[in-house]
Short mmCIF file of N, CA and C in Angstrom, two decimals:
data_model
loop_
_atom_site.label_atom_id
_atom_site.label_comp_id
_atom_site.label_asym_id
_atom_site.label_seq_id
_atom_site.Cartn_x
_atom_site.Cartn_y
_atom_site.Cartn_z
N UNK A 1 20.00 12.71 -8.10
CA UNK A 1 18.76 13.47 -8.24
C UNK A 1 17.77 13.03 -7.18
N UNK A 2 16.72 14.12 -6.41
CA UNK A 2 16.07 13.82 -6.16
C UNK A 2 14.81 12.90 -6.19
N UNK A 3 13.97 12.22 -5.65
CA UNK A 3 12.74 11.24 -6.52
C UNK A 3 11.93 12.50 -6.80
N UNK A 4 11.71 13.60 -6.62
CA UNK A 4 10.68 14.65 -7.20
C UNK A 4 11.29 15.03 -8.89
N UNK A 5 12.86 15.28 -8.54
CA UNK A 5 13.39 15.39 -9.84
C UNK A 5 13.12 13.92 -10.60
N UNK A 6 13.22 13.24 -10.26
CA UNK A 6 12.90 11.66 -11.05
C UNK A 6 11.82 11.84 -11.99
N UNK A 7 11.12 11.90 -10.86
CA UNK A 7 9.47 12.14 -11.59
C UNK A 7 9.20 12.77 -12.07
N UNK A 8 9.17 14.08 -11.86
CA UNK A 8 9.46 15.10 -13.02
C UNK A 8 9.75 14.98 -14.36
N UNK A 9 11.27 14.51 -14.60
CA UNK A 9 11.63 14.24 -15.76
C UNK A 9 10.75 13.22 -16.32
N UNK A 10 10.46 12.02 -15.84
CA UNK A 10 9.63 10.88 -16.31
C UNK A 10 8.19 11.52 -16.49
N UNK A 11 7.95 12.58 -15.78
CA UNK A 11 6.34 12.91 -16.24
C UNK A 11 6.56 13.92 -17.76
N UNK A 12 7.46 15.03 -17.73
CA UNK A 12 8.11 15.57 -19.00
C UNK A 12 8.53 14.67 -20.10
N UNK A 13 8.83 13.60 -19.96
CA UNK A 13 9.47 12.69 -20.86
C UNK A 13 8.11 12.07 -21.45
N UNK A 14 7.06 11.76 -20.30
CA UNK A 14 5.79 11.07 -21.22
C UNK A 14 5.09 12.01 -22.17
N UNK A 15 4.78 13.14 -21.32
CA UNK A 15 4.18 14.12 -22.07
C UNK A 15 4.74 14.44 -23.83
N UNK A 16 6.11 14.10 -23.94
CA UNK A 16 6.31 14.73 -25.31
C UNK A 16 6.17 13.49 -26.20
N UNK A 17 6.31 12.30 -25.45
CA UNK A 17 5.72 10.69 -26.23
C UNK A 17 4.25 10.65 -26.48
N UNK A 18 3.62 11.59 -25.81
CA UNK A 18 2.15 11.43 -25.83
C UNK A 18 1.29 12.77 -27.00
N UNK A 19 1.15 12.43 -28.36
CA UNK A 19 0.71 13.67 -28.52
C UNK A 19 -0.46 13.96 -28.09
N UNK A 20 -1.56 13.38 -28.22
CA UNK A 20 -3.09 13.61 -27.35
C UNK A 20 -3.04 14.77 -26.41
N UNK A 21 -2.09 14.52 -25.29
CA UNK A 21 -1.92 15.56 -24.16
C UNK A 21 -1.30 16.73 -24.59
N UNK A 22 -0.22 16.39 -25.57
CA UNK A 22 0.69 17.51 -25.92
C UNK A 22 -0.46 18.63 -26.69
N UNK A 23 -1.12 17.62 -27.51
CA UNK A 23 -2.04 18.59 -28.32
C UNK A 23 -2.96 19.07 -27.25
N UNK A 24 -3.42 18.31 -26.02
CA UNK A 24 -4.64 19.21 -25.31
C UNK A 24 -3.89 20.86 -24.57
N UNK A 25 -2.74 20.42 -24.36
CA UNK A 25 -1.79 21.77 -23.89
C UNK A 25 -1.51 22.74 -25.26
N UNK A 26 -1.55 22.31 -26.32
CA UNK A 26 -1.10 23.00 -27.47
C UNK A 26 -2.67 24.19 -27.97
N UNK A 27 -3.70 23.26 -27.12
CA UNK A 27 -5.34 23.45 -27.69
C UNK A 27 -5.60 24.81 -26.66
N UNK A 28 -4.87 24.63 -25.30
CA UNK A 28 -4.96 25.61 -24.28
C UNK A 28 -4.08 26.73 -24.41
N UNK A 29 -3.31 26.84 -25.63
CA UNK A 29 -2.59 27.91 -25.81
C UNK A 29 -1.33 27.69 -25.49
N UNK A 30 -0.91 26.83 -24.95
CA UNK A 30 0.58 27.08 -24.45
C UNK A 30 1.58 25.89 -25.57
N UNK A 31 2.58 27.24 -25.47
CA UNK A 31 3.40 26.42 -26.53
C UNK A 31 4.87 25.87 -25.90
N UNK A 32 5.53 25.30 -26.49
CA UNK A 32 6.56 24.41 -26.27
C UNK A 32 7.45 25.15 -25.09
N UNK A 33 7.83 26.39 -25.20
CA UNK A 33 8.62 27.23 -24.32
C UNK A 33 7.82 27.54 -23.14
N UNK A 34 6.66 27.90 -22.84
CA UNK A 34 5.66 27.83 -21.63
C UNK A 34 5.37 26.46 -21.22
N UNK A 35 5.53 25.01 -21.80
CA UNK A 35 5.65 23.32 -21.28
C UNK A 35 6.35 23.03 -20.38
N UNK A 36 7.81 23.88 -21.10
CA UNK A 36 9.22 23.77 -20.71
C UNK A 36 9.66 24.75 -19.40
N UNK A 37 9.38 26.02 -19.39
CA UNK A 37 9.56 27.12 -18.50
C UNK A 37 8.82 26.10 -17.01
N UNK A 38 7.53 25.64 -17.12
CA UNK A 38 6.79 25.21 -16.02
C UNK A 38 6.75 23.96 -16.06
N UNK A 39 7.59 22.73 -16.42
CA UNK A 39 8.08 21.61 -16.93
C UNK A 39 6.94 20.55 -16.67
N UNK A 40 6.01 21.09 -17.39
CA UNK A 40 4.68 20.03 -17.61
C UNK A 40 5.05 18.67 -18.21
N UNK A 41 3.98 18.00 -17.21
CA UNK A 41 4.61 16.36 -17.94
C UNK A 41 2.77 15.97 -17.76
N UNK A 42 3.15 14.52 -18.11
CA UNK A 42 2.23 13.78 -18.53
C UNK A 42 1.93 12.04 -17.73
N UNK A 43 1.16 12.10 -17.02
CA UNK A 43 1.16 10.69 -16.37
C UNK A 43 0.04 9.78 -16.97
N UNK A 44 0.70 8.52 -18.01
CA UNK A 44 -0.23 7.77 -18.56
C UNK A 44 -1.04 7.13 -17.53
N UNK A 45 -1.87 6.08 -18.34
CA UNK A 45 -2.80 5.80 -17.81
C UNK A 45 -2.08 4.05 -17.75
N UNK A 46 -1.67 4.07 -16.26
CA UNK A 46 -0.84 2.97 -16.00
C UNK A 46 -0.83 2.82 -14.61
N UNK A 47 -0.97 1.60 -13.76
CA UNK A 47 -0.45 1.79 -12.84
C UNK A 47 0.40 1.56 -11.85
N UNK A 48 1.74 1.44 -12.64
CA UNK A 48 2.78 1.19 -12.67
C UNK A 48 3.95 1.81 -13.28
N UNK A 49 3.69 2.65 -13.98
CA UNK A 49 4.24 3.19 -14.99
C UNK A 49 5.71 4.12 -13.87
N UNK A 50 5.31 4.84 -13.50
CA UNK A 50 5.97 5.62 -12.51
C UNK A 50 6.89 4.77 -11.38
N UNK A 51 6.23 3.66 -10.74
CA UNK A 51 6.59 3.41 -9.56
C UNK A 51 7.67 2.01 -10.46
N UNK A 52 7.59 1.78 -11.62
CA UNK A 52 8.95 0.60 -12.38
C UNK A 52 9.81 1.63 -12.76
N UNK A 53 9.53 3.25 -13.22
CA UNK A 53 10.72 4.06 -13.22
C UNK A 53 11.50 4.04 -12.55
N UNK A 54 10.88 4.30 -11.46
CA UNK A 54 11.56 4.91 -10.08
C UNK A 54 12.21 4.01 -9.18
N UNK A 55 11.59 2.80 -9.72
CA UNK A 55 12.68 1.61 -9.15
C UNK A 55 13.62 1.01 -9.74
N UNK A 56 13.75 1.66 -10.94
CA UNK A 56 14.87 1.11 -12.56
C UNK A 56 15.91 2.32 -11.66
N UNK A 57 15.43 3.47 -11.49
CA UNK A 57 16.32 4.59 -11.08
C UNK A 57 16.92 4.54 -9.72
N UNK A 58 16.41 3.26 -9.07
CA UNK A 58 17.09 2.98 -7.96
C UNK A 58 16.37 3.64 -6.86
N UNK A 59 15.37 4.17 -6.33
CA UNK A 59 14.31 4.39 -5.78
C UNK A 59 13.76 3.32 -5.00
N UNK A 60 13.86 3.20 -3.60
CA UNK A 60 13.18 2.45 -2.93
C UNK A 60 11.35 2.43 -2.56
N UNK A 61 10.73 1.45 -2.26
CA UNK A 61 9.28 1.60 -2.26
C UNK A 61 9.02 2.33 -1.10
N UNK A 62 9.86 2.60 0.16
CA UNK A 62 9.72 3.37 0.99
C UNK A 62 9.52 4.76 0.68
N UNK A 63 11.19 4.58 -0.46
CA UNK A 63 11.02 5.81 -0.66
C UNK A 63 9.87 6.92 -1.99
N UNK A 64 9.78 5.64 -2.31
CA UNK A 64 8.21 6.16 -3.32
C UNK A 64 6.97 6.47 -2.63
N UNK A 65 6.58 5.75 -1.09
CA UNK A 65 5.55 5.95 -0.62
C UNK A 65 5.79 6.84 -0.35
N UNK A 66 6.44 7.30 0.64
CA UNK A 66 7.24 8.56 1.39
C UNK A 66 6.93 9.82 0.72
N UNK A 67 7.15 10.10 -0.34
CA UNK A 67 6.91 11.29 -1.37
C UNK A 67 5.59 11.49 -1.80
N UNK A 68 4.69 10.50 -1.78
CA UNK A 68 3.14 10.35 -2.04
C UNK A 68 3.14 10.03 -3.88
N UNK A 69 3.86 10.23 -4.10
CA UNK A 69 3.72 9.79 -5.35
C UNK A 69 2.79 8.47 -5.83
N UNK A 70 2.71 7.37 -4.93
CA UNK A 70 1.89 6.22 -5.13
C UNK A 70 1.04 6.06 -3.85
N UNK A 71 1.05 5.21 -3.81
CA UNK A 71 -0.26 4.59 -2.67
C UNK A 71 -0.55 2.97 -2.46
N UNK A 72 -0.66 2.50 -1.55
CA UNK A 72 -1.10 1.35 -1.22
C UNK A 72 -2.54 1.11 -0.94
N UNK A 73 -2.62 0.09 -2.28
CA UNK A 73 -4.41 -0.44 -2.47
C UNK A 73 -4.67 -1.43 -1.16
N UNK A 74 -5.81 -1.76 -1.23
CA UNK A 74 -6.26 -2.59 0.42
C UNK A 74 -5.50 -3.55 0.25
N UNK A 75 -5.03 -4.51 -0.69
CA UNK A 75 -4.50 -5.46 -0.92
C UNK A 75 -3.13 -5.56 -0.54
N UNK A 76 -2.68 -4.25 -0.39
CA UNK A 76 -1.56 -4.06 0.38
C UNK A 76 0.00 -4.04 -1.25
N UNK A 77 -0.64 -4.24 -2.39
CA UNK A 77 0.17 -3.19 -3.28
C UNK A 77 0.35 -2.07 -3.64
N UNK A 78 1.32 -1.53 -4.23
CA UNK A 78 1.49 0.08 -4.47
C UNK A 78 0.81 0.36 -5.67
N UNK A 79 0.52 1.34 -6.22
CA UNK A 79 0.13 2.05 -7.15
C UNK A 79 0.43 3.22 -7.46
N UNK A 80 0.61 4.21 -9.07
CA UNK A 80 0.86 5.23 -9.16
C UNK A 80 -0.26 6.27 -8.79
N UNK A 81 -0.29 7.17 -7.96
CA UNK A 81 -1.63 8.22 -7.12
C UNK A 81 -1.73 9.15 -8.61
N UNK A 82 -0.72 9.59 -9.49
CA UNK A 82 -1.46 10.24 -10.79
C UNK A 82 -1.58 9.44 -12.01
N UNK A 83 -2.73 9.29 -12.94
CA UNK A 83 -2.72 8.71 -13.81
C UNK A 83 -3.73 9.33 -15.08
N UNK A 84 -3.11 8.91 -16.52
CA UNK A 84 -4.06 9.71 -17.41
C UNK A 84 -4.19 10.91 -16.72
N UNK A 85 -3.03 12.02 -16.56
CA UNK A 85 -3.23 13.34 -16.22
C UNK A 85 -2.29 14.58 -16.61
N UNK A 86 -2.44 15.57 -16.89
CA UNK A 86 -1.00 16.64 -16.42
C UNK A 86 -0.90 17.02 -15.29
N UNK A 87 0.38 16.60 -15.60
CA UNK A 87 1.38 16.94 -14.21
C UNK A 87 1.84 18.12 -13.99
N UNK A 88 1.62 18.78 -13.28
CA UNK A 88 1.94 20.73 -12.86
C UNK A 88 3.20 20.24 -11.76
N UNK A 89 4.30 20.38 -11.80
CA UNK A 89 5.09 20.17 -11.13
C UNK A 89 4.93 21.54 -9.58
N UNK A 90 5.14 21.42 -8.91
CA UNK A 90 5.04 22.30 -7.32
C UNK A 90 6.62 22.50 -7.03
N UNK A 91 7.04 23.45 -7.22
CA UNK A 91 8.64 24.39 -6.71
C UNK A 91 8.26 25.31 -5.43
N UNK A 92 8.93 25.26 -5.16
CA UNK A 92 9.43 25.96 -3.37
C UNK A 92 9.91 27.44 -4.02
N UNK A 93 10.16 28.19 -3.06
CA UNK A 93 10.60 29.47 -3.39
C UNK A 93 12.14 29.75 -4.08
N UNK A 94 13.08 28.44 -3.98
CA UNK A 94 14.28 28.68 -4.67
C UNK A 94 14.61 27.46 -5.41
N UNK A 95 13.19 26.64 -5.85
CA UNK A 95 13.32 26.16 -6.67
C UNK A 95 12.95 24.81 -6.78
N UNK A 96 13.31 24.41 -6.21
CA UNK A 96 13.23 22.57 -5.28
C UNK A 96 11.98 22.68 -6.01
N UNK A 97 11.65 21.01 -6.47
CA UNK A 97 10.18 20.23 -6.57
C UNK A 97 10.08 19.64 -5.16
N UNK A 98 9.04 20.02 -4.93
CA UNK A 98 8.57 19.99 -3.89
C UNK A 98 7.18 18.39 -3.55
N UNK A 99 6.57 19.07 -5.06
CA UNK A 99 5.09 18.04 -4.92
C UNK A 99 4.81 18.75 -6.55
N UNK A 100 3.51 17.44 -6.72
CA UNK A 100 2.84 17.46 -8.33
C UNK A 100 1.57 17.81 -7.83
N UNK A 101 0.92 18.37 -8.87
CA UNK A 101 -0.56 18.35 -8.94
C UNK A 101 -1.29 17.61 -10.25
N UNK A 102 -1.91 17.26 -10.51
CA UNK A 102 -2.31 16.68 -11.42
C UNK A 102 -3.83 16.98 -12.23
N UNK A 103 -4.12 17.22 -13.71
CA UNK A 103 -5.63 17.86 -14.19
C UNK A 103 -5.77 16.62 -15.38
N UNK A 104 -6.98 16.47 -15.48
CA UNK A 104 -7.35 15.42 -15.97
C UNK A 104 -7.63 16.30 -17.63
N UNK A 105 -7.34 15.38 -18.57
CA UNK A 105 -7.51 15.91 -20.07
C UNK A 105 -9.28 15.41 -20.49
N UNK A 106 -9.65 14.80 -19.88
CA UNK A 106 -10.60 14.62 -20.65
C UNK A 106 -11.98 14.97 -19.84
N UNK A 107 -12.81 15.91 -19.90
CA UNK A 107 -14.04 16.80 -18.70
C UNK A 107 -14.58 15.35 -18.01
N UNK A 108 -14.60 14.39 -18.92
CA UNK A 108 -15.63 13.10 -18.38
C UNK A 108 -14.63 12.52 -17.00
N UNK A 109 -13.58 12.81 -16.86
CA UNK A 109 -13.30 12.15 -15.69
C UNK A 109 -12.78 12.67 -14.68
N UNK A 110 -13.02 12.37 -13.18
CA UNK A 110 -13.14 13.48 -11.98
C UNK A 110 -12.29 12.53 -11.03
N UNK A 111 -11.38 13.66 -10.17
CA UNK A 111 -11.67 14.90 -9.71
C UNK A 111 -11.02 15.38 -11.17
N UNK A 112 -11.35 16.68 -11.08
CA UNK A 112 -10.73 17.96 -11.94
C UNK A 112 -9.19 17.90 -11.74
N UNK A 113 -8.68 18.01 -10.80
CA UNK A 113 -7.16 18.09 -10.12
C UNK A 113 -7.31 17.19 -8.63
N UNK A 114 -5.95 16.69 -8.64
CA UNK A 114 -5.98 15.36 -7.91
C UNK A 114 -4.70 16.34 -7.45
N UNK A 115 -4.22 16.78 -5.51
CA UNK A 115 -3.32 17.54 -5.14
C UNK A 115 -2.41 16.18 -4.11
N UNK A 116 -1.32 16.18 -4.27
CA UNK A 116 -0.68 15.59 -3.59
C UNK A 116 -0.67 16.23 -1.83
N UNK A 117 -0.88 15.34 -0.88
CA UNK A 117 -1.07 15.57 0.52
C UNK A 117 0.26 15.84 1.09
N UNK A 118 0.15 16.75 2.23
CA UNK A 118 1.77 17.12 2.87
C UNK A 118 2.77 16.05 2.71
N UNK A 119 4.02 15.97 2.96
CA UNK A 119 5.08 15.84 3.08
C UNK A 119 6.24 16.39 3.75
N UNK A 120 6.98 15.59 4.44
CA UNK A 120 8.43 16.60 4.85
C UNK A 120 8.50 17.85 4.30
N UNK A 121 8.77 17.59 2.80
CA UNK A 121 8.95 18.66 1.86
C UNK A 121 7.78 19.30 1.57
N UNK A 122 7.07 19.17 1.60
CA UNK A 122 5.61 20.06 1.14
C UNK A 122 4.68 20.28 2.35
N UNK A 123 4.10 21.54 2.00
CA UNK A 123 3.31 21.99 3.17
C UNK A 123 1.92 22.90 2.49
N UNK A 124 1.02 22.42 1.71
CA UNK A 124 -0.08 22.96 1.02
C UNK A 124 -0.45 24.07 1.82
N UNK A 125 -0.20 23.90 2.99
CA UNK A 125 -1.24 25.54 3.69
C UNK A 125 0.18 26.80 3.71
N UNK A 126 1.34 26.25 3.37
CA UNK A 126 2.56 27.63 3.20
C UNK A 126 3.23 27.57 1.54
N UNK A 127 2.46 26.69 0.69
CA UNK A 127 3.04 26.80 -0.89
C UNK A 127 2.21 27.54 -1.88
N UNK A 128 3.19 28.19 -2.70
CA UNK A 128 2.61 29.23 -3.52
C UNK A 128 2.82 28.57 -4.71
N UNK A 129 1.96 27.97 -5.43
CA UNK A 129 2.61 27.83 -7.05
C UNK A 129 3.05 28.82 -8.08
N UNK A 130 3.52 28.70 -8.77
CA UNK A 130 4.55 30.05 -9.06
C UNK A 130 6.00 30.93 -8.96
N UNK A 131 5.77 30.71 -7.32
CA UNK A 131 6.66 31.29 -6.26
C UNK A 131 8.05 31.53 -7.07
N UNK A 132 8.54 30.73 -7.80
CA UNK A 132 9.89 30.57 -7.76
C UNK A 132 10.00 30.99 -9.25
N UNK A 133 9.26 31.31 -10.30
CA UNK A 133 9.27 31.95 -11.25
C UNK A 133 8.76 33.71 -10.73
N UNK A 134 8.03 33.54 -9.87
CA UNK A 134 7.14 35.16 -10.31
C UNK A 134 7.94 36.07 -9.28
N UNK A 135 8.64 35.37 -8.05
CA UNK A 135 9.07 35.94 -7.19
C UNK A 135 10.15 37.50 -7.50
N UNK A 136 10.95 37.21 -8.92
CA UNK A 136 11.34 38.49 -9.00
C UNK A 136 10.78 39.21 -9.57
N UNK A 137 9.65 39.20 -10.40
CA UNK A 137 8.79 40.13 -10.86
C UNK A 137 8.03 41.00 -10.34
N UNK A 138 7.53 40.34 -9.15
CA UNK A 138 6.89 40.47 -8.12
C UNK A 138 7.82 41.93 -7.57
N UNK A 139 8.97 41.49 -7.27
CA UNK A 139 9.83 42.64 -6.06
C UNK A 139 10.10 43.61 -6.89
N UNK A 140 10.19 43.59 -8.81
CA UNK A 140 10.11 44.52 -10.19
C UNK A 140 9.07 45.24 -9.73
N UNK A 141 8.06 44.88 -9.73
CA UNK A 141 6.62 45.36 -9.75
C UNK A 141 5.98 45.78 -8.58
N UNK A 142 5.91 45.08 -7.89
CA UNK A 142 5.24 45.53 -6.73
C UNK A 142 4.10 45.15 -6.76
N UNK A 143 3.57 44.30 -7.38
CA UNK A 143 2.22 43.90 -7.23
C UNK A 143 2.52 42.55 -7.27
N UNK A 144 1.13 41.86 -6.94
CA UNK A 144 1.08 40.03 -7.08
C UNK A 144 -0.65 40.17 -7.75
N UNK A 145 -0.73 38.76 -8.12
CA UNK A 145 -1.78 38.66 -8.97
C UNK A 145 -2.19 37.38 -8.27
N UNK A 146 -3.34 37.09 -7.15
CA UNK A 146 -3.44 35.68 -6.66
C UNK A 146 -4.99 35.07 -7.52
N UNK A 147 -4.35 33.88 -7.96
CA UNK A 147 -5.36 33.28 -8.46
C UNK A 147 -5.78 32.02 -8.30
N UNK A 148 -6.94 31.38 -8.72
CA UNK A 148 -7.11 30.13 -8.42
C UNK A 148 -6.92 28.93 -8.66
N UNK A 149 -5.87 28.82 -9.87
CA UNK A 149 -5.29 27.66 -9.93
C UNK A 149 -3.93 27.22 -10.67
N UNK A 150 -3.54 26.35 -11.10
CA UNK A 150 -2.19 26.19 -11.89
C UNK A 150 -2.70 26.76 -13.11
N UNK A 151 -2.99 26.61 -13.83
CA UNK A 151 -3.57 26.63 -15.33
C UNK A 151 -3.72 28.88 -15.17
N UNK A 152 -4.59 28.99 -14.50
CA UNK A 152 -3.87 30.47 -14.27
C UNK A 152 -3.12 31.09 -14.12
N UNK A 153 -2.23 30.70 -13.33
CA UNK A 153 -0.36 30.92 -13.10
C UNK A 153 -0.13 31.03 -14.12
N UNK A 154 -0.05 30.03 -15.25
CA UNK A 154 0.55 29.87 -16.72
C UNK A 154 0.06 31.01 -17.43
N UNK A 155 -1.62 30.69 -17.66
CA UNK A 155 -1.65 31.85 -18.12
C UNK A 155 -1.31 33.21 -18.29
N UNK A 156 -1.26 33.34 -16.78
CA UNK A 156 -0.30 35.35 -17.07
C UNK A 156 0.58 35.31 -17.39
N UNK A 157 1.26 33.92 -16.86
CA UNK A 157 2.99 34.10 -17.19
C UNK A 157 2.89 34.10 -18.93
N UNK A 158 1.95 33.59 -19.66
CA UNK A 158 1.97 33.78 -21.08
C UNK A 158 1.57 34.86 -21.85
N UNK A 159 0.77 35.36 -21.03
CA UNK A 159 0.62 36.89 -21.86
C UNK A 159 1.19 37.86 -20.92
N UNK A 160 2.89 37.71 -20.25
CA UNK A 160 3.68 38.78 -19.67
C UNK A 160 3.22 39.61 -18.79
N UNK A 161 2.57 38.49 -17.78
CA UNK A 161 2.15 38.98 -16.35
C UNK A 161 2.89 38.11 -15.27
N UNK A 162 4.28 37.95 -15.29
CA UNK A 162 4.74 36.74 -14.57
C UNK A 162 4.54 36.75 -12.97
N UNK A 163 3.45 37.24 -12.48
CA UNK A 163 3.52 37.63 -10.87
C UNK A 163 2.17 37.18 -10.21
N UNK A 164 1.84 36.02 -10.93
CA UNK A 164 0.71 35.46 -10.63
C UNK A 164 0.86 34.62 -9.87
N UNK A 165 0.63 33.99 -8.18
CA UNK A 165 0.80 33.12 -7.61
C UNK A 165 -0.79 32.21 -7.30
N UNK A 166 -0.67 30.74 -6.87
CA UNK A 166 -1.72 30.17 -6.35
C UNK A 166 -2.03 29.23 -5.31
N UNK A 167 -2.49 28.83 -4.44
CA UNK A 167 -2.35 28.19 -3.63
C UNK A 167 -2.55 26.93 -4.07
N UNK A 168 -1.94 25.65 -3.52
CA UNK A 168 -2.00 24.40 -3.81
C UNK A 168 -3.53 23.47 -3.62
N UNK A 169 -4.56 23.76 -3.73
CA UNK A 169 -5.51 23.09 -3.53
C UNK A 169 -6.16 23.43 -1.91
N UNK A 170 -5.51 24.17 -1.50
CA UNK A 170 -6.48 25.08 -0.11
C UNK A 170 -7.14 26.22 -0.79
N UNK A 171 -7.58 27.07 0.37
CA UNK A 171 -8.15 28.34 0.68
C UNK A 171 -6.96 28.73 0.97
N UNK A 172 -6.84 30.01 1.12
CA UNK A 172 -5.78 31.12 1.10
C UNK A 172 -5.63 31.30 2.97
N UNK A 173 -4.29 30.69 3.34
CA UNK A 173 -3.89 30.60 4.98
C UNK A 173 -3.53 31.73 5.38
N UNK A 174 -3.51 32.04 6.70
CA UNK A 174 -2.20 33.15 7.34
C UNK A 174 -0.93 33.04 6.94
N UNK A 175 -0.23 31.89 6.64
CA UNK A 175 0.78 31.76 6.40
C UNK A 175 1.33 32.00 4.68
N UNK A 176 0.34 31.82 3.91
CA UNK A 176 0.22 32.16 2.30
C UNK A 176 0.97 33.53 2.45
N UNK A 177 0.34 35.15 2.83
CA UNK A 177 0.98 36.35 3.19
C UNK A 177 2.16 36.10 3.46
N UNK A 178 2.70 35.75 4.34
CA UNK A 178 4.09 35.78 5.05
C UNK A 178 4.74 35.42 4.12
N UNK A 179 4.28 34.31 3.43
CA UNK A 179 5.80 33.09 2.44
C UNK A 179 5.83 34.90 1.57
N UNK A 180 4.68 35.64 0.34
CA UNK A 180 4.42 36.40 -0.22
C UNK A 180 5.25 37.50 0.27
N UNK A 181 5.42 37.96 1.69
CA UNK A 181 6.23 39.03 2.06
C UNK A 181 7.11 38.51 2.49
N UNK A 182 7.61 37.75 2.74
CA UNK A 182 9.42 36.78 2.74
C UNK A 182 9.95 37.41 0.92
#
């Protein structure tokens, strides 16, 4: 498995240990099959939590920095970059995790959403969130629905509008269109 798939699962795996979060997603309307469809997870409030997974799973620290998943404090240790958050997992157009985004459960603590920075694999000014669910609805329909964030995506996809895409924490690029008409 990939370390995006790693994490993934480990952020899905906290989320259903955690009811607090489960209930703040349960409070926003979305139920167990909309968690699962968009494989929401949960990053405690640890900071370590992620980066002793991922090295139980055989994951090098290279390769944890590498992905952005953590970060190095001045002190020159690593740390997990999401914490106390939901995790919106980021898919590519055929599927691949790509990158996380992360929204904080509780209003008192900021930023709002914390976006993971490029990567090999990720490219915020050409990713559509969504993409890889709405994409055949989209070519059904003929329309797209662009909106402003993860938590909107979900939404249409829950009241059977699955053709909602969003950009990753930019403004809307030249290149956003193109991925859209690909």
């Amino acid at each position: 498995k990939s370390i995006n798939q790693l994490a993934a699962q480990h952020f899905t795996n906290n989320l259903h240990a955690n009811t607090a979060a489960l209930e703040y997603l349960h409070k926003r309307n979305l139920d167990d099959q909309i968690i699962q469809t968009f494989w929401l997870g949960y990053a405690p409030d640890g900071y370590y939590d992620l980066i002793n997974y991922l090295k139980k799973m055989g994951c090098s620290t290279e390769q944890i920095l590498e992905s952005w998943l953590c970060k190095t404090g001045p002190s020159g240790d690593i740390y997990d970059f999401f914490r106390k958050r939901i995790i919106f997992p980021i898919r590519d157009v055929v599927n691949n995790i790509v990158a996380f985004a992360g929204r904080v459960t509780d209003p008192q603590d900021s930023p709002k959403y914390l976006n993971l920075g490029d990567t090999p694999l990720y490219d915020k000014s050409k990713t559509l969130y969504g993409i890889h669910l709405a994409k055949q609805h989209i070519a059904e329909h003929k329309c797209i629905i662009v909106v402003e964030g993860y938590m909107d995506v979900i939404g249409l996809y829950r009241i059977g509008l699955p053709i909602g895409l969003a950009t990753c924490g930019t403004p809307l690029t030249e290149a956003h269109p193109k991925q859209i008409k690909r």
